[in-house]
Amino acid sequence: MITAERKPIQEIMNLVSPYKNLLLVGCNECVTVCSAGGRKEVALLSSALQVAFMKSGRIVHIQEMTLERQCDPEYIEQLVPHIDSVDAVLSLACGCGVQEIARRFKEKMVFPGVNTKFMGASERPGVWAERCQGCGDCLLGVTGGICPIARCSKRLQNGPCGGSSKGKCEIGPDVDCAWQLIWDRLKALGLQERYETLLPAKNWRNGRGGGPRKIVREDLM
Amino acid sequence: MEDFEPVIVAFCCHYCAYTAADMAGSLRLCYPPNVKIIRVPCSGKVDTIHLMQAIKGGADGVYVAGCLEGDCHFKSGNAKAARRVVYAKRLLNDVGIEPERIEMIMMSAGMGERFAATAEEFTAKIRGMGPNPVKLMRATAIRDPHNVSPAHKESAAV
């Protein structure tokens, strides 16, 4: 999922302070799963903002809505009946959702209520960790299902480096060395010989190095 | 300020604090009528949103009363509630409201005296802190509704 974290309340207040009527929009997908921008977080932020504004002597009216997805135009259309009655939109979706709202409603200011972080997985309740960087050329079949691009601090394709110690990365004792994980996994699978295969230099143009990316499927158009 | 009587919302677990409140009644112990009890099946049922809504709605203080550590009927509901209370306190702090207006309290079903004492202490503490600033703003909005849209008036009147 795409993970996100709510921005500090003060930062959100600074963003929306000129407005009296706000539409606070959550998203039912990734940000719901990572408890950053679902229905519950919308209600919580709405309460917190209203309390904060009332404390400073202002009443701000906040309409709450949570869309099935904010990254699809057909769901954004559900905002049409509400958009005229508000001064600005505060979105708790990832950056994709915020931009979709901005694209659809050109005359309304849209603010992000979360910082979009990374593509990750839930390790345990309340903990999410980065697992994929969308490099556009997946290596997981070679590295035993552990991504050196997302999980090695240096994105080494032929690791580990000298900073690997007792299975941990030199950047912090809580960070696993991805190449130690890869070695352990290959060993468990009896595929140690794969470790000897050198991976050639990666073509980073498949990732962000090639500029903004697009997928075009003519069969679905 | 002197005649300020706080409104306290107490989310009480059915298996401990709510029964302790009953026990306090059976023992003919007095506790302040400021405390409005909401019975919940487990303190773990109480979410941060309930605490924030209570403050937004004008409660001067809110507490969650759950079972003693390790005694939750549902294993870990009280521990979860305690973590949510910490989160709600942080939120209150972020929005400029005293975090002490929300507390987590633990007791067993037999602690009728503790229930009454807690209600007394918490009410005294909130009385000392003064009214929830949100409540004052709501009252102002009702008295002086200029520049307040109908939707605002409605929300202020709730």
mmCIF file of C-alpha atoms in Angstrom, chain A residues 71-161:
data_model
loop_
_atom_site.group_PDB
_atom_site.id
_atom_site.type_symbol
_atom_site.label_atom_id
_atom_site.label_comp_id
_atom_site.label_asym_id
_atom_site.label_seq_id
_atom_site.Cartn_x
_atom_site.Cartn_y
_atom_site.Cartn_z
ATOM 1 C CA CYS A 71 -7.101 8.464 -7.413
ATOM 2 C CA ASP A 72 -9.987 7.619 -9.781
ATOM 3 C CA PRO A 73 -11.976 10.366 -11.545
ATOM 4 C CA GLU A 74 -15.342 8.624 -11.174
ATOM 5 C CA TYR A 75 -15.143 8.761 -7.386
ATOM 6 C CA ILE A 76 -13.964 12.387 -7.411
ATOM 7 C CA GLU A 77 -17.279 13.219 -9.142
ATOM 8 C CA GLN A 78 -19.040 12.450 -5.846
ATOM 9 C CA LEU A 79 -17.649 15.733 -4.521
ATOM 10 C CA VAL A 80 -19.525 17.779 -7.135
ATOM 11 C CA PRO A 81 -22.710 18.390 -5.040
ATOM 12 C CA HIS A 82 -20.593 19.640 -2.115
ATOM 13 C CA ILE A 83 -17.780 21.578 -3.724
ATOM 14 C CA ASP A 84 -19.672 24.842 -4.280
ATOM 15 C CA SER A 85 -20.583 25.184 -0.603
ATOM 16 C CA VAL A 86 -16.965 25.100 0.587
ATOM 17 C CA ASP A 87 -14.043 27.494 0.329
ATOM 18 C CA ALA A 88 -11.296 24.896 0.160
ATOM 19 C CA VAL A 89 -10.657 21.157 0.258
ATOM 20 C CA LEU A 90 -8.405 19.356 2.723
ATOM 21 C CA SER A 91 -7.546 15.894 1.455
ATOM 22 C CA LEU A 92 -6.258 13.052 3.594
ATOM 23 C CA ALA A 93 -5.412 10.897 0.576
ATOM 24 C CA CYS A 94 -1.927 10.309 -0.774
ATOM 25 C CA GLY A 95 -0.476 12.843 -3.204
ATOM 26 C CA CYS A 96 -2.297 11.151 -6.090
ATOM 27 C CA GLY A 97 -5.691 11.888 -4.535
ATOM 28 C CA VAL A 98 -4.846 15.496 -3.736
ATOM 29 C CA GLN A 99 -3.775 16.042 -7.340
ATOM 30 C CA GLU A 100 -6.887 14.388 -8.750
ATOM 31 C CA ILE A 101 -9.086 16.756 -6.752
ATOM 32 C CA ALA A 102 -6.978 19.723 -7.894
ATOM 33 C CA ARG A 103 -7.263 18.541 -11.505
ATOM 34 C CA ARG A 104 -11.052 18.180 -11.326
ATOM 35 C CA PHE A 105 -11.867 21.358 -9.375
ATOM 36 C CA LYS A 106 -9.593 23.977 -10.842
ATOM 37 C CA GLU A 107 -11.235 26.871 -9.012
ATOM 38 C CA LYS A 108 -10.821 25.399 -5.508
ATOM 39 C CA MET A 109 -7.695 25.346 -3.416
ATOM 40 C CA VAL A 110 -6.780 21.829 -2.279
ATOM 41 C CA PHE A 111 -4.472 21.131 0.660
ATOM 42 C CA PRO A 112 -2.799 17.895 1.707
ATOM 43 C CA GLY A 113 -3.494 16.769 5.263
ATOM 44 C CA VAL A 114 -0.955 13.951 5.166
ATOM 45 C CA ASN A 115 2.626 13.454 4.095
ATOM 46 C CA THR A 116 2.770 10.570 1.633
ATOM 47 C CA LYS A 117 5.686 8.369 2.651
ATOM 48 C CA PHE A 118 6.378 5.147 0.752
ATOM 49 C CA MET A 119 5.076 1.882 -0.692
ATOM 50 C CA GLY A 120 5.200 -0.454 2.230
ATOM 51 C CA ALA A 121 3.768 -3.330 4.201
ATOM 52 C CA SER A 122 2.383 -3.647 7.699
ATOM 53 C CA GLU A 123 4.955 -5.369 9.947
ATOM 54 C CA ARG A 124 2.661 -5.436 12.976
ATOM 55 C CA PRO A 125 -0.202 -3.273 14.246
ATOM 56 C CA GLY A 126 0.959 0.327 14.110
ATOM 57 C CA VAL A 127 4.204 -0.333 12.213
ATOM 58 C CA TRP A 128 4.679 0.034 8.455
ATOM 59 C CA ALA A 129 7.942 -0.448 6.594
ATOM 60 C CA GLU A 130 9.165 0.393 3.112
ATOM 61 C CA ARG A 131 9.187 -2.536 0.708
ATOM 62 C CA CYS A 132 9.120 -1.173 -2.849
ATOM 63 C CA GLN A 133 10.482 1.858 -4.653
ATOM 64 C CA GLY A 134 8.714 1.255 -7.952
ATOM 65 C CA CYS A 135 12.025 0.969 -9.841
ATOM 66 C CA GLY A 136 10.160 -0.344 -12.880
ATOM 67 C CA ASP A 137 12.351 -3.440 -13.311
ATOM 68 C CA CYS A 138 11.618 -5.911 -10.519
ATOM 69 C CA LEU A 139 14.543 -7.919 -9.165
ATOM 70 C CA LEU A 140 12.667 -9.918 -6.540
ATOM 71 C CA GLY A 141 12.851 -13.136 -8.573
ATOM 72 C CA VAL A 142 16.634 -13.025 -8.353
ATOM 73 C CA THR A 143 17.025 -11.869 -4.774
ATOM 74 C CA GLY A 144 14.793 -14.393 -3.066
ATOM 75 C CA GLY A 145 11.822 -12.061 -2.648
ATOM 76 C CA ILE A 146 13.695 -9.348 -0.752
ATOM 77 C CA CYS A 147 14.225 -6.045 -2.523
ATOM 78 C CA PRO A 148 17.729 -4.570 -2.320
ATOM 79 C CA ILE A 149 16.535 -1.367 -3.993
ATOM 80 C CA ALA A 150 13.947 -0.546 -1.333
ATOM 81 C CA ARG A 151 15.568 -2.189 1.670
ATOM 82 C CA CYS A 152 19.303 -1.601 1.241
ATOM 83 C CA SER A 153 20.203 1.934 2.325
ATOM 84 C CA LYS A 154 22.589 2.209 -0.646
ATOM 85 C CA ARG A 155 20.317 0.345 -3.095
ATOM 86 C CA LEU A 156 23.247 -1.997 -3.795
ATOM 87 C CA GLN A 157 22.566 -4.652 -6.365
ATOM 88 C CA ASN A 158 25.597 -6.706 -5.391
ATOM 89 C CA GLY A 159 25.915 -6.443 -1.643
ATOM 90 C CA PRO A 160 26.450 -6.291 1.170
ATOM 91 C CA CYS A 161 28.793 -3.368 1.729
#
